[in-house]
mmCIF file of C-alpha atoms and ligand atoms in Angstrom:
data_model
loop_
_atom_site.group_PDB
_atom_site.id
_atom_site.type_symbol
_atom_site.label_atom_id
_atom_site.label_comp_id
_atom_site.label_asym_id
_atom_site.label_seq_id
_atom_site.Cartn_x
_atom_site.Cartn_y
_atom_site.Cartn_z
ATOM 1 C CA UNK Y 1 -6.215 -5.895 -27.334
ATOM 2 C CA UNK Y 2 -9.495 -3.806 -27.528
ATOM 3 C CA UNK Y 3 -9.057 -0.775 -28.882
ATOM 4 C CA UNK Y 4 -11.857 0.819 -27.041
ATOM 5 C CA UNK Y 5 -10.296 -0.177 -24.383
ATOM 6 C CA UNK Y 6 -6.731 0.883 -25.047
ATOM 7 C CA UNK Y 7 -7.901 4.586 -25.733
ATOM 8 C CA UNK Y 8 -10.123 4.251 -22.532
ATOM 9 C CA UNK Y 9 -7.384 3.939 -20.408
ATOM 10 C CA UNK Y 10 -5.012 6.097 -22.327
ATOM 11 C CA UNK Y 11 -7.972 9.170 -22.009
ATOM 12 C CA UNK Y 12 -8.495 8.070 -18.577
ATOM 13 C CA UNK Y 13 -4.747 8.815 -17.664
ATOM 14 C CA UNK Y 14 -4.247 11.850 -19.413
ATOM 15 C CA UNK Y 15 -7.123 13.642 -17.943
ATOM 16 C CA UNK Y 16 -5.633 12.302 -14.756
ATOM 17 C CA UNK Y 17 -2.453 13.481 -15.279
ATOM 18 C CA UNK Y 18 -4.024 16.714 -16.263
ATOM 19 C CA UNK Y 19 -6.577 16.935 -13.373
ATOM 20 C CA UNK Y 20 -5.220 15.009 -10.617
ATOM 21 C CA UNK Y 21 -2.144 15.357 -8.085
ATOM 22 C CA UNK Y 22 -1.354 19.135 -8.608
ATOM 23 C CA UNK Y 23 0.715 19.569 -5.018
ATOM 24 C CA UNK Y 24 -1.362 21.046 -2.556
ATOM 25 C CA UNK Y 25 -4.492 20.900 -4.262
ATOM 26 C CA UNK Y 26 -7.684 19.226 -2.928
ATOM 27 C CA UNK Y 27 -8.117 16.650 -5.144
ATOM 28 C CA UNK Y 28 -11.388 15.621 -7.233
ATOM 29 C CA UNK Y 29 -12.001 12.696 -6.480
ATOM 30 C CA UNK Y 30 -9.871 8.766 -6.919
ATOM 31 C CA UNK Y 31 -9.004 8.740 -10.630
ATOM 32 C CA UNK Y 32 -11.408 6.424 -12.652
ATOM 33 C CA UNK Y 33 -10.109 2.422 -12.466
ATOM 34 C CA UNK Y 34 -11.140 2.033 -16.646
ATOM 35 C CA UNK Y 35 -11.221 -1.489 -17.370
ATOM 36 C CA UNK Y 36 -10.271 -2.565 -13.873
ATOM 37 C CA UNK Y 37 -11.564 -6.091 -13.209
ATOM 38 C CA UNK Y 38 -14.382 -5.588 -10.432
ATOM 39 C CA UNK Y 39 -13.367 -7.031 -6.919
ATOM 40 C CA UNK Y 40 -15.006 -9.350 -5.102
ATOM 41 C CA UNK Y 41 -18.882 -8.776 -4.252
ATOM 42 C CA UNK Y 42 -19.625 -5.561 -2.785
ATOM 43 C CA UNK Y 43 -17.109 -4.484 -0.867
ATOM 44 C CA UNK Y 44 -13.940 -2.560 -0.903
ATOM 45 C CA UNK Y 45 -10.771 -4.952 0.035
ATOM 46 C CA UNK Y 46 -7.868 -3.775 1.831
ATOM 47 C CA UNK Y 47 -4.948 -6.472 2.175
ATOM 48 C CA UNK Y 48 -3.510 -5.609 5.304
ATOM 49 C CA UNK Y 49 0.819 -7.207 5.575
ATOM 50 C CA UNK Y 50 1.858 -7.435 8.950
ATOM 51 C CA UNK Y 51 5.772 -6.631 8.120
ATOM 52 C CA UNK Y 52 8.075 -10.083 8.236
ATOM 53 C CA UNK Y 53 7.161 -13.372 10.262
ATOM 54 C CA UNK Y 54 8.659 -16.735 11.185
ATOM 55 C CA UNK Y 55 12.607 -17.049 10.864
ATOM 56 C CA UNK Y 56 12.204 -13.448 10.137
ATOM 57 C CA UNK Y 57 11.846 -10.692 13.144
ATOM 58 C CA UNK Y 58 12.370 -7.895 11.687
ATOM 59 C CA UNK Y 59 13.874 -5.175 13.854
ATOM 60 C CA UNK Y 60 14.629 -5.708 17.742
ATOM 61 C CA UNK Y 61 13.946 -3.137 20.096
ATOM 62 C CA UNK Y 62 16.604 -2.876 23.241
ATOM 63 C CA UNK Y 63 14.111 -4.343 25.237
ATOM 64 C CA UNK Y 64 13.656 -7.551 23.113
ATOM 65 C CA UNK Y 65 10.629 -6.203 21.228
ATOM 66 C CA UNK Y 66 10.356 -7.811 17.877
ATOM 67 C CA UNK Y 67 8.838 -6.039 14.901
ATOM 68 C CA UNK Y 68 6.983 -8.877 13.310
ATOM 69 C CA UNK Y 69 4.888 -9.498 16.548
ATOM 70 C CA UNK Y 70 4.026 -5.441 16.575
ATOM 71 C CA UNK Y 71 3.266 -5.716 13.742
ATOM 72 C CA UNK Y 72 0.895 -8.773 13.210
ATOM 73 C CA UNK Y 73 -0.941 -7.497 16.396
ATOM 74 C CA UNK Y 74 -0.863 -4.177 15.230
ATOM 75 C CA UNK Y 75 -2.859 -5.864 11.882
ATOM 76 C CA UNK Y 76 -5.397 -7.536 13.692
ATOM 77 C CA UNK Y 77 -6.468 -4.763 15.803
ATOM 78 C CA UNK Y 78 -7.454 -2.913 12.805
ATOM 79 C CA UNK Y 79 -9.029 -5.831 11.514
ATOM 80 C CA UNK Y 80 -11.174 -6.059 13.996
ATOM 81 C CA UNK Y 81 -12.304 -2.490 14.445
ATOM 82 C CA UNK Y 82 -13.031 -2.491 10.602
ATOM 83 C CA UNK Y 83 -14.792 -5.698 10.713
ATOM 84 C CA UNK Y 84 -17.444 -3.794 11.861
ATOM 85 C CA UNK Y 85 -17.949 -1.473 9.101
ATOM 86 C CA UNK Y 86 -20.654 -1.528 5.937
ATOM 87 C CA UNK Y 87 -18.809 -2.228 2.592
ATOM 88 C CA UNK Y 88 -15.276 -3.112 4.012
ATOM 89 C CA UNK Y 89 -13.330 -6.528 3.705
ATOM 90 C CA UNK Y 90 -10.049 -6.700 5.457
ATOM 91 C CA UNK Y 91 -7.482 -9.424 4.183
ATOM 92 C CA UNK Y 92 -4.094 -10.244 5.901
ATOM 93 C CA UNK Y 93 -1.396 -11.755 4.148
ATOM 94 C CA UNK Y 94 -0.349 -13.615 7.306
ATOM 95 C CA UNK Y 95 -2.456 -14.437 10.726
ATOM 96 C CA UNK Y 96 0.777 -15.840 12.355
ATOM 97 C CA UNK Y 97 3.850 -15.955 12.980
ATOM 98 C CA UNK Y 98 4.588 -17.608 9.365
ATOM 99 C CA UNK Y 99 7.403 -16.541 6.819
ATOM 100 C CA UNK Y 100 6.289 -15.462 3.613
ATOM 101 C CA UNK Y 101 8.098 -14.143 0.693
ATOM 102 C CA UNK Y 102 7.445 -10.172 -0.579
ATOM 103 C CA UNK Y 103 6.369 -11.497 -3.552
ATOM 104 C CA UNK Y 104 3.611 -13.714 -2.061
ATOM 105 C CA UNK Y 105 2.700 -10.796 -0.169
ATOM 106 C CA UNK Y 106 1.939 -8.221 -3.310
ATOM 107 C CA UNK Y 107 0.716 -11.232 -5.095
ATOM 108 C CA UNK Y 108 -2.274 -11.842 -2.060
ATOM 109 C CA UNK Y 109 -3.149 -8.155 -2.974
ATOM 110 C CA UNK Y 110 -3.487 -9.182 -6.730
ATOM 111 C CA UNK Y 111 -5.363 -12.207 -6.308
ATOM 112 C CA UNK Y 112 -8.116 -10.406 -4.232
ATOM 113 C CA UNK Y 113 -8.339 -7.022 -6.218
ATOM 114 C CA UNK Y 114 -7.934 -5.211 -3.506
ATOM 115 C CA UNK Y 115 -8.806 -1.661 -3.858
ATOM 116 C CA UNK Y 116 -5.481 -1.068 -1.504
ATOM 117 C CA UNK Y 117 -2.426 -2.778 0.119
ATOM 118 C CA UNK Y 118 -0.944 -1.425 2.842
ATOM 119 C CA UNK Y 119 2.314 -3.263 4.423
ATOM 120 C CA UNK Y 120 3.179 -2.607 8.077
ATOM 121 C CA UNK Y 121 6.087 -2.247 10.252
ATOM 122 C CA UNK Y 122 8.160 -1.178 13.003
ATOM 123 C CA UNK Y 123 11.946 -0.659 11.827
ATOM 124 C CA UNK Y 124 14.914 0.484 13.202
ATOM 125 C CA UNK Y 125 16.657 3.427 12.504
ATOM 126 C CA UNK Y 126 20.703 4.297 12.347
ATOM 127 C CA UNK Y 127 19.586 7.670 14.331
ATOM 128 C CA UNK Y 128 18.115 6.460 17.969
ATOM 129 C CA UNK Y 129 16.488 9.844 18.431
ATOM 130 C CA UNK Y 130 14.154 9.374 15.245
ATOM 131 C CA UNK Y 131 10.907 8.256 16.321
ATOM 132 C CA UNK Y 132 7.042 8.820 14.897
ATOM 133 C CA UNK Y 133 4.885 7.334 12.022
ATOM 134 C CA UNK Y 134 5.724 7.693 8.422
ATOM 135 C CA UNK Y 135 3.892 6.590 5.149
ATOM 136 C CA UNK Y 136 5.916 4.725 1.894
ATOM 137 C CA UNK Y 137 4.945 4.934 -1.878
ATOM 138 C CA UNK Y 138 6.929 3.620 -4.435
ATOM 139 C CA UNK Y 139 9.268 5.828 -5.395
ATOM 140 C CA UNK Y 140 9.235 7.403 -9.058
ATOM 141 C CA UNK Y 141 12.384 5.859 -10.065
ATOM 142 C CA UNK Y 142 11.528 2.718 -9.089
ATOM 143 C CA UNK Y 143 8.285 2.995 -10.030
ATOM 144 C CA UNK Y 144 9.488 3.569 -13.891
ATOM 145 C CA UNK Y 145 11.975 0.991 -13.680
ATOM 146 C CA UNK Y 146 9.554 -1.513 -12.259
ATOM 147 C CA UNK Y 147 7.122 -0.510 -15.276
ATOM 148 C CA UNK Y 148 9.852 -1.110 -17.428
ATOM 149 C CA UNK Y 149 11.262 -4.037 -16.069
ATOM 150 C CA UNK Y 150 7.566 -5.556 -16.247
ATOM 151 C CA UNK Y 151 7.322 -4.846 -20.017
ATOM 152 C CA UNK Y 152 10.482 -6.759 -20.793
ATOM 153 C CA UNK Y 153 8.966 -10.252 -19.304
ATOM 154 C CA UNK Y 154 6.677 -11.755 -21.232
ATOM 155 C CA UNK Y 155 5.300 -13.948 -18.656
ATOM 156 C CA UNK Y 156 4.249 -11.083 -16.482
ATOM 157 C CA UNK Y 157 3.008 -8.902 -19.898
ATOM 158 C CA UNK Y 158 -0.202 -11.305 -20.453
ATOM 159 C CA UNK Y 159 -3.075 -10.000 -18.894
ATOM 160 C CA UNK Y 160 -3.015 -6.815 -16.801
ATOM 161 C CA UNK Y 161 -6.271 -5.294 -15.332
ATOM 162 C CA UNK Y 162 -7.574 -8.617 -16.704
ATOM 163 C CA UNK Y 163 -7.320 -7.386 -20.092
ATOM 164 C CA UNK Y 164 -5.148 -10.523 -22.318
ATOM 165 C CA UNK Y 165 -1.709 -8.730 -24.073
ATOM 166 C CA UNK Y 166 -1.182 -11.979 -25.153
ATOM 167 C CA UNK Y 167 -2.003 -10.521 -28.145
ATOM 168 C CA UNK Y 168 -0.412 -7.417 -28.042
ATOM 169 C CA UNK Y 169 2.815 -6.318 -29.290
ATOM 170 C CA UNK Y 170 5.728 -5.149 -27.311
ATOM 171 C CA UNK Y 171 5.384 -1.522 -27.397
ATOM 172 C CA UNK Y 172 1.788 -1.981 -27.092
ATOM 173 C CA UNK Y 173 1.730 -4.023 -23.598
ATOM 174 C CA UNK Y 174 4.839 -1.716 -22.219
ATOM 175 C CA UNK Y 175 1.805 1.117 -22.560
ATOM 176 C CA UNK Y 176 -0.748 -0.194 -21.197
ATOM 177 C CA UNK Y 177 1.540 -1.438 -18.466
ATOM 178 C CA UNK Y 178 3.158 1.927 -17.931
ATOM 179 C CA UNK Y 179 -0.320 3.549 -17.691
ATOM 180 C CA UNK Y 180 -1.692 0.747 -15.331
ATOM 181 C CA UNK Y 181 1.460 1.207 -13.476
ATOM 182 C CA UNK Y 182 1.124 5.206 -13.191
ATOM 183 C CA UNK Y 183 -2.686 4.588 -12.410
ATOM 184 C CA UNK Y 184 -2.156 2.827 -8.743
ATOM 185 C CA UNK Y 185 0.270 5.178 -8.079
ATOM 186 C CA UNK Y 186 -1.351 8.080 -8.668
ATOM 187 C CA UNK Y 187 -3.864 6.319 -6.527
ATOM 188 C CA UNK Y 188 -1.026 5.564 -3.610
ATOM 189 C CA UNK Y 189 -0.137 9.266 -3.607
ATOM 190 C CA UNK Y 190 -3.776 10.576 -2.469
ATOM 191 C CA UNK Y 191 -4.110 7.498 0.200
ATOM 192 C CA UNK Y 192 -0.925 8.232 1.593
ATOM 193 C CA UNK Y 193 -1.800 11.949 1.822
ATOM 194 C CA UNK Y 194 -5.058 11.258 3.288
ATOM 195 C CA UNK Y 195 -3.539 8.408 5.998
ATOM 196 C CA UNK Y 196 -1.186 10.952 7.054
ATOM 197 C CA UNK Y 197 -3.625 13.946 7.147
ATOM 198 C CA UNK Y 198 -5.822 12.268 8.909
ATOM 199 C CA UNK Y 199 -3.020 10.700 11.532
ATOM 200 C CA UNK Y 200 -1.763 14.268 12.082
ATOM 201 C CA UNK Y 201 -2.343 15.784 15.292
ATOM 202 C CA UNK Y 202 -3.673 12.252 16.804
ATOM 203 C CA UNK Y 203 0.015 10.329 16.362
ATOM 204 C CA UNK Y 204 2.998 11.162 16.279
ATOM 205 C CA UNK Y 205 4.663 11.783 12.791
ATOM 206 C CA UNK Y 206 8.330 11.251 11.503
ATOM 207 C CA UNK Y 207 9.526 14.293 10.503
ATOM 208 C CA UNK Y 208 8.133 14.288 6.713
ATOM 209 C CA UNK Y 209 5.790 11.509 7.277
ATOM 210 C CA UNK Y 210 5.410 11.525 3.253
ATOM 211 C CA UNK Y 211 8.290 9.157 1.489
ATOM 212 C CA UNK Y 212 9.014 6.905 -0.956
ATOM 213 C CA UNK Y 213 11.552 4.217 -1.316
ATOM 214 C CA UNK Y 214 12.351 1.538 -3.136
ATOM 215 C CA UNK Y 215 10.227 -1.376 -1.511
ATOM 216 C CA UNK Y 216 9.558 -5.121 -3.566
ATOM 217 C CA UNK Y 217 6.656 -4.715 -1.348
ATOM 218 C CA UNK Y 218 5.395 -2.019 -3.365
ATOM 219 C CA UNK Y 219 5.497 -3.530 -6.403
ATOM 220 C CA UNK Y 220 2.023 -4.703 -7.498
ATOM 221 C CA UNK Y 221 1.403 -2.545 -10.661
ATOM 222 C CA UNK Y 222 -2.142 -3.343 -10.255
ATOM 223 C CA UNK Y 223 -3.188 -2.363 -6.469
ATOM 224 C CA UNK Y 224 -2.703 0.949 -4.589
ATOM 225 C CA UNK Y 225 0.064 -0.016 -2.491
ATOM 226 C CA UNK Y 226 1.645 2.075 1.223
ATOM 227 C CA UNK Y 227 4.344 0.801 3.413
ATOM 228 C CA UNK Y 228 3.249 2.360 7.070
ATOM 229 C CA UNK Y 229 6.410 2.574 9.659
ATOM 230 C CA UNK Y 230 4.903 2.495 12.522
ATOM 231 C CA UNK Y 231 7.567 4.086 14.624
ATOM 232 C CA UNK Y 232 11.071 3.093 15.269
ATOM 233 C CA UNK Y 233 12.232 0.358 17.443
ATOM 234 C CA UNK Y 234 15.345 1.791 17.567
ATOM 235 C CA UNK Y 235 13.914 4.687 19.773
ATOM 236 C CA UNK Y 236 13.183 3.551 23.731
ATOM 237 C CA UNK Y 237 9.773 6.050 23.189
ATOM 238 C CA UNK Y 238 8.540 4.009 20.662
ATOM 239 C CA UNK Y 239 9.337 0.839 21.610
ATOM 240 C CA UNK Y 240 8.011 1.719 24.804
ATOM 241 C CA UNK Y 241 4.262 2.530 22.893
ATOM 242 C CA UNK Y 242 5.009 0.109 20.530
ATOM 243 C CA UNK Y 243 5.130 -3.126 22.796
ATOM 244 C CA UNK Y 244 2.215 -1.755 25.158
ATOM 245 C CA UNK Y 245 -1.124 -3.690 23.875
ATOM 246 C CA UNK Y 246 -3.394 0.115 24.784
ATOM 247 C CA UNK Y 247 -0.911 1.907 22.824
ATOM 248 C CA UNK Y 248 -0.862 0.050 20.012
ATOM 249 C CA UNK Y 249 -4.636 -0.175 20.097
ATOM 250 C CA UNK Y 250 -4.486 3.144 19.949
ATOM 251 C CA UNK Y 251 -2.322 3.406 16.547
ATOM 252 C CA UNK Y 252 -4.308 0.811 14.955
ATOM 253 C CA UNK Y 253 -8.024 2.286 16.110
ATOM 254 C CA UNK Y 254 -6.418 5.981 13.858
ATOM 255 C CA UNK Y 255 -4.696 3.585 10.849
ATOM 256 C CA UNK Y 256 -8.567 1.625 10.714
ATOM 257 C CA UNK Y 257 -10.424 4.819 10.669
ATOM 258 C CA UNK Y 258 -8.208 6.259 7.950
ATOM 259 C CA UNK Y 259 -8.457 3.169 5.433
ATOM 260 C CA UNK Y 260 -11.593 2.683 6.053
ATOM 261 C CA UNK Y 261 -12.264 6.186 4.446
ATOM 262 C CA UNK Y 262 -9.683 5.835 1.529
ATOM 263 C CA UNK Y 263 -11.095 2.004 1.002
ATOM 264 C CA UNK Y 264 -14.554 3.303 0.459
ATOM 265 C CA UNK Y 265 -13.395 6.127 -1.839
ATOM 266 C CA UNK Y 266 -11.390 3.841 -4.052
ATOM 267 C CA UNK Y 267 -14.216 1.461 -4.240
ATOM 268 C CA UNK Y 268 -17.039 3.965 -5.119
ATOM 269 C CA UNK Y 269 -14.483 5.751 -7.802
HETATM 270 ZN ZN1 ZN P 1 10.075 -3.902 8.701
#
């Protein structure tokens, strides 16, 4: 492993530890990507997940709504309002109504270097009164086990942020795995911040639209990775929006015009 770039990254994380994420605060800017592989050409990528597919509907609303049509139409609507825009490349991990594995999913996000993943969907909820939009990072816990869990197999401990730990001995690689690791979240943190900001007061929010939770969804340690809820299918208000083709335009034209912002910003960091 290069030592320049070992302290890079180590430097890099401490001043972002240091500088970024106080609660409340505006922050500075994305934290620096040191040593992150370029993506493709030009642009920012976002790798958009319409939420479960094929032999897999996800939730059903009381009216027969399934989630993984909401959400794959949901998906392409803000494709197509951000196809429009300079410097932005929208990926989705499925254009039909396929199965796919979480892993393949996080693993579409990897393959691109995507400068953020965001996962959509349209659950259900025990409580049929709780309705509105909420945002998912990884939470800490699983975040640190995941880091851990990564260090322990050496097939996954090779290259990270292209760099080769072949080389590299244990303790080594868990480092540079737990800083990689603490890097995209950090970077989750401010896009889910700035998604919900910026879909406050235009949709309507869960009650502490902010969460985390243990989603395998969640768990590329390399890219920037949100779990949106939509809304609930298990509320008839939702549902209602949620299987109407204006309202959902509506919820995707907001979602589009948020990560097109936070796309950009990762990009240019
Ligand atoms: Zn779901």
């Amino acid at each position: 492993v290069n030592r320049r770039f070992v302290l890079s990254l180590l430097f890099g994380t401490i001043a972002q530890t240091l500088l970024g994420l106080p609660a409340g605060a505006k922050h500075r800017g994305w934290p620096p990507l040191p040593g992150r592989k370029p993506a493709l050409g030009p642009k920012a990528t976002i790798v958009l997940d319409p939420g479960h597919g094929g032999r897999d509907p996800g939730a059903i609303g009381a009216r027969g709504t399934r989630e993984k049509d909401v959400t794959l139409a949901i998906c392409r609507a803000i494709r197509n309002t951000l196809a429009g825009l300079r410097g932005v490349r929208v990926v989705l991990t499925r254009d039909g109504d396929t199965y796919m594995t979480l892993p393949e999913r996080v693993a579409i996000a990897g393959r691109w270097g995507a400068e953020l993943f965001i996962s959509i969907h349209a659950d259900a909820a025990p409580n049929p009164a709780a309705r509105g939009l909420s945002a998912y990072t990884l939470a800490e816990k699983a975040s640190d086990d995941l880091a851990a869990a990564l260090a322990a197999r050496e097939n996954q401990v090779d290259s990270i942020y292209g760099v080769d730990l072949s080389g590299a001995d244990r303790q080594t690689a868990a480092i540079l795995i737990d800083l990689a690791r603490r890097h995209s979240h950090n970077s989750a943190l401010l896009a889910q911040r700035k998604l919900i900001d910026h879909a406050d007061g235009k949709l309507r929010l869960l009650e502490n639209p902010l969460r985390a939770a243990d989603f395998a969804v969640l768990k590329s340690p390399e890219v920037p990775s949100l779990l949106v809820e939509t809304g609930f299918l298990s509320n008839r208000h939702d549902e209602t929006l949620l299987r109407d083709e204006r309202s959902r335009a509506r919820i995707a034209a907001v979602l589009a015009a948020a990560m097109g912002t936070i796309a950009s910003e990762l990009k240019s960091a």
